[in-house]
mmCIF file of C-alpha atoms in Angstrom:
data_model
loop_
_atom_site.group_PDB
_atom_site.id
_atom_site.type_symbol
_atom_site.label_atom_id
_atom_site.label_comp_id
_atom_site.label_asym_id
_atom_site.label_seq_id
_atom_site.Cartn_x
_atom_site.Cartn_y
_atom_site.Cartn_z
ATOM 1 C CA MET A 1164 97.427 120.399 88.170
ATOM 2 C CA GLU A 1165 99.639 118.187 90.288
ATOM 3 C CA ASP A 1166 96.759 117.714 92.700
ATOM 4 C CA PHE A 1167 94.337 116.877 89.923
ATOM 5 C CA ASN A 1168 96.735 114.206 88.671
ATOM 6 C CA LEU A 1169 96.925 112.794 92.174
ATOM 7 C CA PHE A 1170 93.129 112.728 92.289
ATOM 8 C CA ILE A 1171 92.895 110.751 89.044
ATOM 9 C CA ARG A 1172 95.736 108.456 90.081
ATOM 10 C CA SER A 1173 94.021 107.746 93.397
ATOM 11 C CA ILE A 1174 90.862 106.686 91.595
ATOM 12 C CA PHE A 1175 92.340 104.359 89.011
ATOM 13 C CA VAL A 1176 95.927 103.398 89.766
ATOM 14 C CA ASP A 1177 95.849 103.399 93.578
ATOM 15 C CA ASN A 1178 92.300 102.083 93.776
ATOM 16 C CA MET A 1179 91.508 101.308 97.428
ATOM 17 C CA ILE A 1180 89.786 98.005 96.685
ATOM 18 C CA PHE A 1181 91.508 96.669 93.603
ATOM 19 C CA ALA A 1182 95.046 97.730 94.425
ATOM 20 C CA TYR A 1183 95.160 97.642 98.241
ATOM 21 C CA PHE A 1184 92.115 95.610 99.301
ATOM 22 C CA LEU A 1185 91.157 98.058 102.013
ATOM 23 C CA GLY A 1186 87.637 98.106 103.386
ATOM 24 C CA MET A 1187 86.949 94.591 102.146
ATOM 25 C CA CYS A 1188 84.753 93.553 105.064
ATOM 26 C CA SER A 1189 81.982 96.026 104.415
ATOM 27 C CA PHE A 1190 82.683 95.765 100.693
ATOM 28 C CA ILE A 1191 81.711 92.083 100.723
ATOM 29 C CA ALA A 1192 78.893 92.465 103.227
ATOM 30 C CA VAL A 1193 77.088 95.438 101.664
ATOM 31 C CA SER A 1194 77.542 94.813 97.933
ATOM 32 C CA LYS A 1195 74.372 92.759 97.494
ATOM 33 C CA ASN A 1196 72.425 95.512 95.757
ATOM 34 C CA VAL A 1197 73.368 98.731 94.018
ATOM 35 C CA LYS A 1198 71.307 101.121 96.102
ATOM 36 C CA THR A 1199 72.784 100.300 99.501
ATOM 37 C CA ALA A 1200 76.218 99.999 97.932
ATOM 38 C CA LEU A 1201 75.880 103.538 96.612
ATOM 39 C CA GLY A 1202 74.821 104.777 100.066
ATOM 40 C CA LEU A 1203 77.833 103.255 101.782
ATOM 41 C CA GLY A 1204 80.148 104.430 99.003
ATOM 42 C CA VAL A 1205 79.004 108.029 99.392
ATOM 43 C CA ALA A 1206 79.403 107.826 103.168
ATOM 44 C CA VAL A 1207 82.962 106.475 102.848
ATOM 45 C CA THR A 1208 83.922 109.174 100.332
ATOM 46 C CA PHE A 1209 82.504 111.818 102.623
ATOM 47 C CA MET A 1210 84.471 110.565 105.646
ATOM 48 C CA LEU A 1211 87.727 110.280 103.673
ATOM 49 C CA VAL A 1212 87.380 113.858 102.433
ATOM 50 C CA ILE A 1213 86.797 115.093 105.985
ATOM 51 C CA THR A 1214 89.300 113.027 107.952
ATOM 52 C CA LEU A 1215 92.300 113.173 105.629
ATOM 53 C CA PRO A 1216 92.951 116.950 105.875
ATOM 54 C CA ILE A 1217 92.297 116.890 109.639
ATOM 55 C CA ASN A 1218 94.749 114.067 110.134
ATOM 56 C CA TYR A 1219 97.184 115.826 107.827
ATOM 57 C CA LEU A 1220 97.147 118.961 109.976
ATOM 58 C CA LEU A 1221 97.477 116.821 113.108
ATOM 59 C CA GLU A 1222 100.439 115.008 111.601
ATOM 60 C CA THR A 1223 102.265 118.146 110.410
ATOM 61 C CA TYR A 1224 101.702 120.395 113.396
ATOM 62 C CA ILE A 1225 101.651 117.982 116.325
ATOM 63 C CA LEU A 1226 102.843 114.454 115.641
ATOM 64 C CA LYS A 1227 105.782 114.579 113.224
ATOM 65 C CA ASP A 1228 109.393 114.707 114.412
ATOM 66 C CA GLY A 1229 110.031 118.360 115.264
ATOM 67 C CA ALA A 1230 106.482 119.361 114.381
ATOM 68 C CA LEU A 1231 105.975 121.140 117.687
ATOM 69 C CA SER A 1232 108.677 123.728 116.939
ATOM 70 C CA TRP A 1233 105.971 126.369 116.362
ATOM 71 C CA LEU A 1234 105.498 126.349 120.139
ATOM 72 C CA GLY A 1235 109.060 127.559 120.653
ATOM 73 C CA PRO A 1236 112.596 126.303 120.101
ATOM 74 C CA GLU A 1237 112.634 124.155 123.232
ATOM 75 C CA TYR A 1238 109.933 121.898 121.744
ATOM 76 C CA SER A 1239 111.672 121.339 118.420
ATOM 77 C CA ASN A 1240 113.162 117.937 119.249
ATOM 78 C CA ILE A 1241 109.950 116.253 120.377
ATOM 79 C CA ASP A 1242 108.809 113.289 118.278
ATOM 80 C CA LEU A 1243 105.258 112.153 118.979
ATOM 81 C CA SER A 1244 104.883 109.929 115.923
ATOM 82 C CA PHE A 1245 104.334 106.822 118.087
ATOM 83 C CA LEU A 1246 100.993 108.375 119.036
ATOM 84 C CA SER A 1247 99.814 108.698 115.447
ATOM 85 C CA LEU A 1248 97.787 105.460 115.338
ATOM 86 C CA ILE A 1249 95.794 106.374 118.434
ATOM 87 C CA MET A 1250 95.284 109.977 117.305
ATOM 88 C CA PHE A 1251 94.147 108.991 113.808
ATOM 89 C CA ILE A 1252 91.640 106.437 114.995
ATOM 90 C CA ALA A 1253 90.346 108.817 117.663
ATOM 91 C CA VAL A 1254 89.811 111.514 115.024
ATOM 92 C CA ILE A 1255 88.031 109.046 112.759
ATOM 93 C CA ALA A 1256 85.784 107.689 115.505
ATOM 94 C CA ALA A 1257 84.965 111.179 116.770
ATOM 95 C CA MET A 1258 84.281 112.516 113.268
ATOM 96 C CA THR A 1259 81.993 109.597 112.502
ATOM 97 C CA GLN A 1260 79.992 110.301 115.618
ATOM 98 C CA LEU A 1261 79.939 114.039 114.872
ATOM 99 C CA VAL A 1262 78.912 113.633 111.254
ATOM 100 C CA GLU A 1263 76.214 111.214 112.310
ATOM 101 C CA MET A 1264 74.789 113.765 114.737
ATOM 102 C CA VAL A 1265 74.994 116.667 112.267
ATOM 103 C CA VAL A 1266 73.390 114.700 109.464
ATOM 104 C CA GLU A 1267 70.644 113.465 111.768
ATOM 105 C CA LYS A 1268 69.876 117.035 112.851
ATOM 106 C CA PHE A 1269 69.988 118.851 109.533
ATOM 107 C CA SER A 1270 69.043 116.317 106.913
ATOM 108 C CA PRO A 1271 66.791 113.545 108.199
ATOM 109 C CA SER A 1272 66.248 112.192 104.686
ATOM 110 C CA LEU A 1273 69.980 111.779 104.089
ATOM 111 C CA TYR A 1274 70.239 110.253 107.554
ATOM 112 C CA ALA A 1275 67.573 107.741 106.674
ATOM 113 C CA THR A 1276 69.610 106.537 103.717
ATOM 114 C CA LEU A 1277 73.101 106.817 105.211
ATOM 115 C CA GLY A 1278 72.182 106.285 108.863
ATOM 116 C CA ILE A 1279 72.895 102.619 109.295
ATOM 117 C CA PHE A 1280 76.190 102.872 107.432
ATOM 118 C CA LEU A 1281 77.747 105.686 109.392
ATOM 119 C CA PRO A 1282 78.682 103.670 112.506
ATOM 120 C CA LEU A 1283 80.148 100.968 110.248
ATOM 121 C CA ILE A 1284 82.568 103.483 108.827
ATOM 122 C CA ALA A 1285 84.617 103.999 111.979
ATOM 123 C CA VAL A 1286 85.987 100.497 111.510
ATOM 124 C CA ASN A 1287 86.313 100.654 107.737
ATOM 125 C CA CYS A 1288 89.968 100.007 106.942
ATOM 126 C CA ALA A 1289 89.805 102.291 103.907
ATOM 127 C CA ILE A 1290 89.443 105.377 106.116
ATOM 128 C CA LEU A 1291 92.329 104.598 108.455
ATOM 129 C CA GLY A 1292 94.296 103.281 105.485
ATOM 130 C CA GLY A 1293 93.901 106.641 103.737
ATOM 131 C CA SER A 1294 95.366 108.446 106.743
ATOM 132 C CA LEU A 1295 98.257 105.987 107.041
ATOM 133 C CA PHE A 1296 99.098 106.264 103.333
ATOM 134 C CA MET A 1297 98.973 110.038 103.739
ATOM 135 C CA GLN A 1298 101.509 109.774 106.558
ATOM 136 C CA GLN A 1299 103.727 107.472 104.529
ATOM 137 C CA ARG A 1300 103.772 109.585 101.373
ATOM 138 C CA ASP A 1301 104.497 113.016 102.879
ATOM 139 C CA PHE A 1302 101.893 115.061 101.047
ATOM 140 C CA GLY A 1303 102.758 118.714 100.527
ATOM 141 C CA SER A 1304 99.651 120.445 101.843
ATOM 142 C CA ALA A 1305 96.230 119.872 103.367
ATOM 143 C CA TRP A 1306 94.683 120.520 99.934
ATOM 144 C CA THR A 1307 96.732 117.703 98.401
ATOM 145 C CA ALA A 1308 95.553 115.431 101.196
ATOM 146 C CA THR A 1309 91.933 116.411 100.478
ATOM 147 C CA CYS A 1310 92.363 115.619 96.776
ATOM 148 C CA ALA A 1311 93.847 112.225 97.579
ATOM 149 C CA GLY A 1312 91.025 111.566 100.037
ATOM 150 C CA ALA A 1313 88.385 112.432 97.466
ATOM 151 C CA GLY A 1314 90.120 110.236 94.888
ATOM 152 C CA TRP A 1315 90.349 107.260 97.228
ATOM 153 C CA GLY A 1316 86.757 107.709 98.308
ATOM 154 C CA ILE A 1317 85.550 107.746 94.721
ATOM 155 C CA SER A 1318 87.714 104.732 93.901
ATOM 156 C CA TRP A 1319 86.011 102.828 96.720
ATOM 157 C CA LEU A 1320 82.587 104.004 95.572
ATOM 158 C CA LEU A 1321 83.338 102.956 92.001
ATOM 159 C CA ALA A 1322 84.489 99.514 93.105
ATOM 160 C CA ILE A 1323 81.568 98.740 95.396
ATOM 161 C CA VAL A 1324 78.944 99.946 92.916
ATOM 162 C CA THR A 1325 80.374 97.945 90.005
ATOM 163 C CA ILE A 1326 80.662 94.793 92.098
ATOM 164 C CA ALA A 1327 77.139 95.257 93.444
ATOM 165 C CA ALA A 1328 75.797 95.577 89.902
ATOM 166 C CA ILE A 1329 77.621 92.420 88.844
ATOM 167 C CA ARG A 1330 76.394 90.517 91.896
ATOM 168 C CA GLU A 1331 72.801 91.560 91.253
ATOM 169 C CA ARG A 1332 72.915 90.033 87.795
ATOM 170 C CA LEU A 1333 74.904 87.043 88.944
ATOM 171 C CA ALA A 1334 72.277 86.155 91.503
ATOM 172 C CA SER A 1335 69.532 85.839 88.931
ATOM 173 C CA TYR A 1336 71.167 84.683 85.709
ATOM 174 C CA SER A 1337 73.989 82.286 86.455
ATOM 175 C CA ASN A 1338 74.451 78.757 87.649
ATOM 176 C CA ILE A 1339 77.412 78.781 90.021
ATOM 177 C CA PRO A 1340 78.721 75.631 91.756
ATOM 178 C CA LYS A 1341 77.033 75.433 95.160
ATOM 179 C CA PRO A 1342 80.061 75.823 97.443
ATOM 180 C CA LEU A 1343 81.183 78.914 95.531
ATOM 181 C CA ARG A 1344 77.866 80.738 95.752
ATOM 182 C CA GLY A 1345 77.747 84.010 97.640
ATOM 183 C CA ILE A 1346 81.130 85.111 98.879
ATOM 184 C CA GLY A 1347 83.283 82.641 96.957
ATOM 185 C CA ILE A 1348 82.311 83.961 93.569
ATOM 186 C CA THR A 1349 82.435 87.547 94.820
ATOM 187 C CA PHE A 1350 86.082 87.038 95.740
ATOM 188 C CA ILE A 1351 86.890 85.638 92.321
ATOM 189 C CA ILE A 1352 85.133 88.508 90.530
ATOM 190 C CA THR A 1353 86.929 91.057 92.680
ATOM 191 C CA GLY A 1354 90.196 89.340 91.847
ATOM 192 C CA LEU A 1355 89.471 89.411 88.120
ATOM 193 C CA MET A 1356 88.494 93.082 88.279
ATOM 194 C CA GLY A 1357 91.697 93.726 90.216
ATOM 195 C CA ILE A 1358 93.680 92.182 87.375
ATOM 196 C CA ALA A 1359 91.767 94.379 84.925
ATOM 197 C CA PHE A 1360 92.546 97.463 86.987
ATOM 198 C CA MET A 1361 96.226 96.601 86.949
ATOM 199 C CA SER A 1362 96.267 97.705 83.338
ATOM 200 C CA PHE A 1363 96.046 101.282 84.644
ATOM 201 C CA LEU A 1364 99.453 100.812 86.247
ATOM 202 C CA GLY A 1365 101.173 101.551 82.957
ATOM 203 C CA ILE A 1366 99.602 104.993 82.665
ATOM 204 C CA LYS A 1367 101.877 107.896 83.515
ATOM 205 C CA ILE A 1368 100.102 111.007 84.772
ATOM 206 C CA MET B 869 84.035 68.436 132.589
ATOM 207 C CA ALA B 870 81.344 70.231 130.623
ATOM 208 C CA ARG B 871 83.037 73.479 131.421
ATOM 209 C CA LYS B 872 86.344 72.237 130.142
ATOM 210 C CA ASN B 873 84.690 71.194 126.890
ATOM 211 C CA LYS B 874 83.234 74.643 126.541
ATOM 212 C CA SER B 875 86.577 76.387 126.786
ATOM 213 C CA LEU B 876 88.058 73.858 124.367
ATOM 214 C CA SER B 877 85.353 74.592 121.829
ATOM 215 C CA VAL B 878 85.871 78.334 122.353
ATOM 216 C CA LEU B 879 89.523 77.801 121.502
ATOM 217 C CA PHE B 880 89.187 75.373 118.591
ATOM 218 C CA ASN B 881 85.922 76.278 116.843
ATOM 219 C CA PRO B 882 87.391 79.355 115.134
ATOM 220 C CA LEU B 883 90.060 77.222 113.472
ATOM 221 C CA SER B 884 87.682 75.686 110.965
ATOM 222 C CA LYS B 885 83.938 75.764 111.668
ATOM 223 C CA ASP B 886 83.706 79.427 112.700
ATOM 224 C CA ASN B 887 86.835 80.573 110.941
ATOM 225 C CA PRO B 888 86.815 84.378 111.044
ATOM 226 C CA VAL B 889 88.203 84.821 107.539
ATOM 227 C CA ILE B 890 86.527 82.229 105.368
ATOM 228 C CA VAL B 891 83.250 81.699 107.234
ATOM 229 C CA GLN B 892 82.477 84.989 108.937
ATOM 230 C CA ILE B 893 84.262 87.021 106.220
ATOM 231 C CA LEU B 894 85.938 89.385 108.644
ATOM 232 C CA GLY B 895 89.363 90.955 108.496
ATOM 233 C CA ILE B 896 89.986 90.208 104.854
ATOM 234 C CA CYS B 897 91.629 93.531 104.055
ATOM 235 C CA SER B 898 94.903 92.776 105.740
ATOM 236 C CA ALA B 899 94.671 89.056 105.037
ATOM 237 C CA LEU B 900 95.132 89.713 101.345
ATOM 238 C CA ALA B 901 97.744 92.392 101.236
ATOM 239 C CA VAL B 902 100.462 90.768 103.326
ATOM 240 C CA THR B 903 100.417 87.290 101.836
ATOM 241 C CA ALA B 904 102.788 87.578 98.880
ATOM 242 C CA LYS B 905 105.547 86.107 101.069
ATOM 243 C CA LEU B 906 105.379 83.671 103.970
ATOM 244 C CA GLU B 907 107.480 85.599 106.483
ATOM 245 C CA PRO B 908 105.381 88.786 106.724
ATOM 246 C CA ALA B 909 102.255 86.609 106.832
ATOM 247 C CA ILE B 910 103.568 84.726 109.878
ATOM 248 C CA VAL B 911 104.585 87.944 111.621
ATOM 249 C CA MET B 912 101.189 89.458 110.874
ATOM 250 C CA GLY B 913 99.435 86.341 112.184
ATOM 251 C CA ILE B 914 101.382 86.421 115.445
ATOM 252 C CA SER B 915 100.741 90.160 115.875
ATOM 253 C CA VAL B 916 97.014 89.684 115.385
ATOM 254 C CA ILE B 917 96.895 86.765 117.848
ATOM 255 C CA ALA B 918 98.680 88.888 120.469
ATOM 256 C CA VAL B 919 96.532 91.975 119.940
ATOM 257 C CA MET B 920 93.306 89.937 119.912
ATOM 258 C CA ALA B 921 94.087 87.986 123.063
ATOM 259 C CA PHE B 922 95.091 91.017 125.122
ATOM 260 C CA SER B 923 92.397 93.377 123.858
ATOM 261 C CA ASN B 924 89.800 90.690 124.594
ATOM 262 C CA VAL B 925 91.128 90.320 128.139
ATOM 263 C CA ILE B 926 91.257 94.075 128.773
ATOM 264 C CA VAL B 927 87.777 94.732 127.406
ATOM 265 C CA SER B 928 86.437 91.760 129.314
ATOM 266 C CA LEU B 929 87.912 93.100 132.560
ATOM 267 C CA MET B 930 86.387 96.506 131.906
ATOM 268 C CA ARG B 931 83.099 95.278 130.484
ATOM 269 C CA ASN B 932 80.990 96.327 133.454
ATOM 270 C CA THR B 933 82.416 99.830 133.673
ATOM 271 C CA ILE B 934 82.281 100.853 130.000
ATOM 272 C CA PRO B 935 79.232 103.060 129.317
ATOM 273 C CA ASN B 936 77.216 101.556 126.507
ATOM 274 C CA SER B 937 76.980 104.688 124.372
ATOM 275 C CA ILE B 938 80.734 105.247 123.950
ATOM 276 C CA ARG B 939 81.862 101.623 123.966
ATOM 277 C CA ILE B 940 83.096 101.658 120.367
ATOM 278 C CA ILE B 941 85.481 104.524 121.042
ATOM 279 C CA VAL B 942 86.738 102.869 124.236
ATOM 280 C CA GLN B 943 87.330 99.603 122.380
ATOM 281 C CA LEU B 944 89.087 101.379 119.533
ATOM 282 C CA VAL B 945 91.401 103.212 121.922
ATOM 283 C CA ILE B 946 92.319 99.992 123.765
ATOM 284 C CA VAL B 947 93.042 98.231 120.483
ATOM 285 C CA ALA B 948 94.944 101.228 119.101
ATOM 286 C CA GLY B 949 97.138 101.314 122.195
ATOM 287 C CA LEU B 950 98.000 97.621 121.867
ATOM 288 C CA VAL B 951 98.668 97.938 118.152
ATOM 289 C CA ALA B 952 100.952 100.910 118.752
ATOM 290 C CA ILE B 953 102.963 98.718 121.160
ATOM 291 C CA VAL B 954 103.208 95.910 118.586
ATOM 292 C CA ASP B 955 104.211 98.439 115.926
ATOM 293 C CA GLN B 956 107.015 99.857 118.058
ATOM 294 C CA LEU B 957 108.226 96.357 119.021
ATOM 295 C CA LEU B 958 108.394 95.298 115.376
ATOM 296 C CA LYS B 959 110.240 98.480 114.434
ATOM 297 C CA ALA B 960 112.769 97.752 117.173
ATOM 298 C CA TYR B 961 113.350 94.012 116.643
ATOM 299 C CA ALA B 962 112.241 93.164 113.095
ATOM 300 C CA TYR B 963 112.736 96.323 111.093
ATOM 301 C CA ASP B 964 112.778 94.692 107.630
ATOM 302 C CA VAL B 965 109.494 92.878 108.161
ATOM 303 C CA SER B 966 107.914 95.986 109.636
ATOM 304 C CA LYS B 967 108.948 97.896 106.489
ATOM 305 C CA GLN B 968 107.306 95.216 104.311
ATOM 306 C CA LEU B 969 104.099 95.242 106.335
ATOM 307 C CA SER B 970 104.065 99.073 106.153
ATOM 308 C CA VAL B 971 100.597 100.376 106.953
ATOM 309 C CA PHE B 972 99.068 96.978 107.535
ATOM 310 C CA ILE B 973 100.227 96.717 111.148
ATOM 311 C CA GLY B 974 98.365 99.963 111.817
ATOM 312 C CA LEU B 975 95.349 98.552 110.031
ATOM 313 C CA ILE B 976 95.045 95.763 112.626
ATOM 314 C CA ILE B 977 93.088 98.405 114.566
ATOM 315 C CA THR B 978 90.297 98.395 112.045
ATOM 316 C CA ASN B 979 90.484 94.661 111.514
ATOM 317 C CA CYS B 980 86.842 93.685 111.736
ATOM 318 C CA ILE B 981 87.674 90.423 113.533
ATOM 319 C CA LEU B 982 88.870 92.411 116.524
ATOM 320 C CA MET B 983 85.827 94.642 116.796
ATOM 321 C CA GLY B 984 83.559 91.712 116.050
ATOM 322 C CA ARG B 985 84.975 89.547 118.830
ATOM 323 C CA LEU B 986 85.101 92.427 121.296
ATOM 324 C CA GLU B 987 81.456 93.209 120.659
ATOM 325 C CA ALA B 988 80.205 89.655 120.424
ATOM 326 C CA PHE B 989 82.300 87.863 123.016
ATOM 327 C CA ALA B 990 84.453 89.957 125.318
ATOM 328 C CA MET B 991 81.653 92.349 126.293
ATOM 329 C CA SER B 992 79.640 89.488 127.780
ATOM 330 C CA ASN B 993 82.205 86.954 129.030
ATOM 331 C CA LYS B 994 84.788 86.542 131.783
ATOM 332 C CA PRO B 995 88.473 87.280 131.082
ATOM 333 C CA TRP B 996 89.725 83.670 130.760
ATOM 334 C CA PRO B 997 87.219 82.497 128.104
ATOM 335 C CA SER B 998 87.752 85.834 126.359
ATOM 336 C CA PHE B 999 91.479 85.183 126.268
ATOM 337 C CA LEU B 1000 90.912 81.734 124.740
ATOM 338 C CA ASP B 1001 88.450 83.209 122.251
ATOM 339 C CA GLY B 1002 91.007 85.835 121.238
ATOM 340 C CA VAL B 1003 93.753 83.258 120.780
ATOM 341 C CA GLY B 1004 91.410 80.946 118.854
ATOM 342 C CA ASN B 1005 90.165 83.601 116.455
ATOM 343 C CA GLY B 1006 93.635 85.045 115.987
ATOM 344 C CA ALA B 1007 94.902 81.550 115.182
ATOM 345 C CA GLY B 1008 92.044 80.980 112.730
ATOM 346 C CA TYR B 1009 93.067 84.172 110.960
ATOM 347 C CA ALA B 1010 96.755 83.256 111.037
ATOM 348 C CA ILE B 1011 96.097 79.807 109.541
ATOM 349 C CA ILE B 1012 94.366 81.249 106.482
ATOM 350 C CA LEU B 1013 97.110 83.839 106.080
ATOM 351 C CA ILE B 1014 99.783 81.158 106.219
ATOM 352 C CA ILE B 1015 98.007 78.826 103.770
ATOM 353 C CA VAL B 1016 97.523 81.629 101.238
ATOM 354 C CA ALA B 1017 101.072 82.912 101.659
ATOM 355 C CA PHE B 1018 102.472 79.372 101.365
ATOM 356 C CA PHE B 1019 100.918 78.834 97.938
ATOM 357 C CA ARG B 1020 101.621 82.333 96.690
ATOM 358 C CA GLU B 1021 105.281 82.248 97.634
ATOM 359 C CA LEU B 1022 105.807 78.659 96.462
ATOM 360 C CA LEU B 1023 104.162 79.137 93.069
ATOM 361 C CA GLY B 1024 105.073 82.776 92.594
ATOM 362 C CA SER B 1025 108.736 82.848 93.561
ATOM 363 C CA GLY B 1026 109.637 79.179 94.086
ATOM 364 C CA THR B 1027 110.845 79.921 97.593
ATOM 365 C CA LEU B 1028 109.582 79.416 101.148
ATOM 366 C CA LEU B 1029 110.662 81.878 103.847
ATOM 367 C CA GLY B 1030 113.254 83.085 101.347
ATOM 368 C CA TYR B 1031 114.897 79.678 100.790
ATOM 369 C CA GLN B 1032 114.825 78.153 97.313
ATOM 370 C CA VAL B 1033 112.501 75.144 97.448
ATOM 371 C CA ILE B 1034 111.966 74.292 93.800
ATOM 372 C CA PRO B 1035 115.255 72.786 92.602
ATOM 373 C CA GLN B 1036 117.267 74.345 89.800
ATOM 374 C CA SER B 1037 116.810 71.230 87.632
ATOM 375 C CA PHE B 1038 113.100 72.066 87.314
ATOM 376 C CA TYR B 1039 113.950 75.464 85.893
ATOM 377 C CA ASP B 1040 116.462 73.865 83.526
ATOM 378 C CA ALA B 1041 113.698 71.547 82.329
ATOM 379 C CA GLY B 1042 111.522 74.511 81.412
ATOM 380 C CA TYR B 1043 109.542 75.233 84.613
ATOM 381 C CA SER B 1044 109.101 78.890 85.397
ATOM 382 C CA ASN B 1045 107.614 80.843 88.266
ATOM 383 C CA ASN B 1046 104.054 82.020 87.885
ATOM 384 C CA GLY B 1047 104.411 85.787 88.112
ATOM 385 C CA LEU B 1048 100.652 86.192 88.419
ATOM 386 C CA MET B 1049 100.710 84.674 91.912
ATOM 387 C CA ILE B 1050 102.739 87.605 93.245
ATOM 388 C CA LEU B 1051 100.145 90.123 92.109
ATOM 389 C CA PRO B 1052 97.593 91.149 94.741
ATOM 390 C CA PRO B 1053 94.442 89.941 92.905
ATOM 391 C CA MET B 1054 95.636 86.334 93.123
ATOM 392 C CA ALA B 1055 95.319 86.510 96.901
ATOM 393 C CA LEU B 1056 91.571 86.936 96.440
ATOM 394 C CA ILE B 1057 91.350 84.028 94.066
ATOM 395 C CA THR B 1058 93.419 81.808 96.390
ATOM 396 C CA VAL B 1059 91.075 82.645 99.274
ATOM 397 C CA ALA B 1060 88.130 81.871 97.009
ATOM 398 C CA CYS B 1061 89.631 78.431 96.314
ATOM 399 C CA ILE B 1062 90.046 77.819 100.057
ATOM 400 C CA ILE B 1063 86.406 78.818 100.582
ATOM 401 C CA TRP B 1064 85.372 76.485 97.782
ATOM 402 C CA ILE B 1065 87.181 73.495 99.280
ATOM 403 C CA HIS B 1066 86.078 74.328 102.810
ATOM 404 C CA ARG B 1067 82.437 74.626 101.819
ATOM 405 C CA SER B 1068 82.501 71.467 99.748
ATOM 406 C CA ILE B 1069 83.543 69.624 102.916
ATOM 407 C CA ASN B 1070 81.222 71.495 105.318
ATOM 408 C CA LYS B 1071 77.988 71.342 103.355
ATOM 409 C CA ASP B 1072 75.959 73.142 106.048
ATOM 410 C CA LEU B 1073 77.818 76.374 105.322
ATOM 411 C CA GLN B 1074 76.654 76.609 101.713
ATOM 412 C CA ASP B 1075 74.264 79.374 100.725
#
């Protein structure tokens, strides 16, 4: 139940875009139409669900202060946490490459839709951000980390799809001042939606 | 002479015309989250300038030896190493600020400006222009961060760098801080205003 609450909280209260602004670069660049936005959103969710538990296990059994004690008592005072940034990003980059290869081999149709987005994901701040938040918050188990990853992924998906839908309509129906067209107005809309999402902050779950 | 002009333009173009944040729309993630106060914004700006300059130089030195197919991983590892150094330095000498910046120092790694410049510039240029390009783009990023943080801290808390700027007599006369400016969404709207002004001046950038 605890984990389910975390999942819901990650979607609404700790929304990756509206609360932390992570993954904004691709969020702005790819939110021009709903279909591609959905593709990227699914890819990001997928990567978060995969990388978060892996990085969690890495953190607990290798990187944390005293984490190596399972090797024997003489290793119990080793602290490798300064390596965590490099390890996390290496895992993410390697997983992206791996997933790209697997998807290409086994599901060419999925690859055709996700293909161009997969390489973009290695440098999506939302993925690394998820791992760093995981490190900061001391999750209890790999399953908890997976739930949080799924929640954050879906929060990102939700955000990019809603913004893409708004932008699609904006492009055809509204008369925006010239200098604000394109990214300017997207920023303002994201800001307004962020304020709307802040109303979830009061919810206790 | 022409060569000198070229390196000057490499250094100064990113400040306004090719600004990485408001024109190329790169690296916004961290630009927004650390700007509620001026001090963390300045520290973040300096960290990004340092990481950009040195990663550009290192990648530029190695550009002929990096195999094309794994270049992204190589670049990421170089950047991650530099960021880990910055992170440890901040923890040692500026612990409070490093606590405030929390995960955002780590997120410099995935800052799109870095990868963008490494791919677009450092992979095809000599070390010295790459260094200037790194400093220029880092400075372009830092400027936006500082402008946004300046307004948010001034209007949101009435202070600058922690010192009270708006005099007490204003508050006595009924002025009060705008709490909305502290909230994260206002960072987006402030950046949007900067984009608006910038594009009204530089008409060729309009869509």
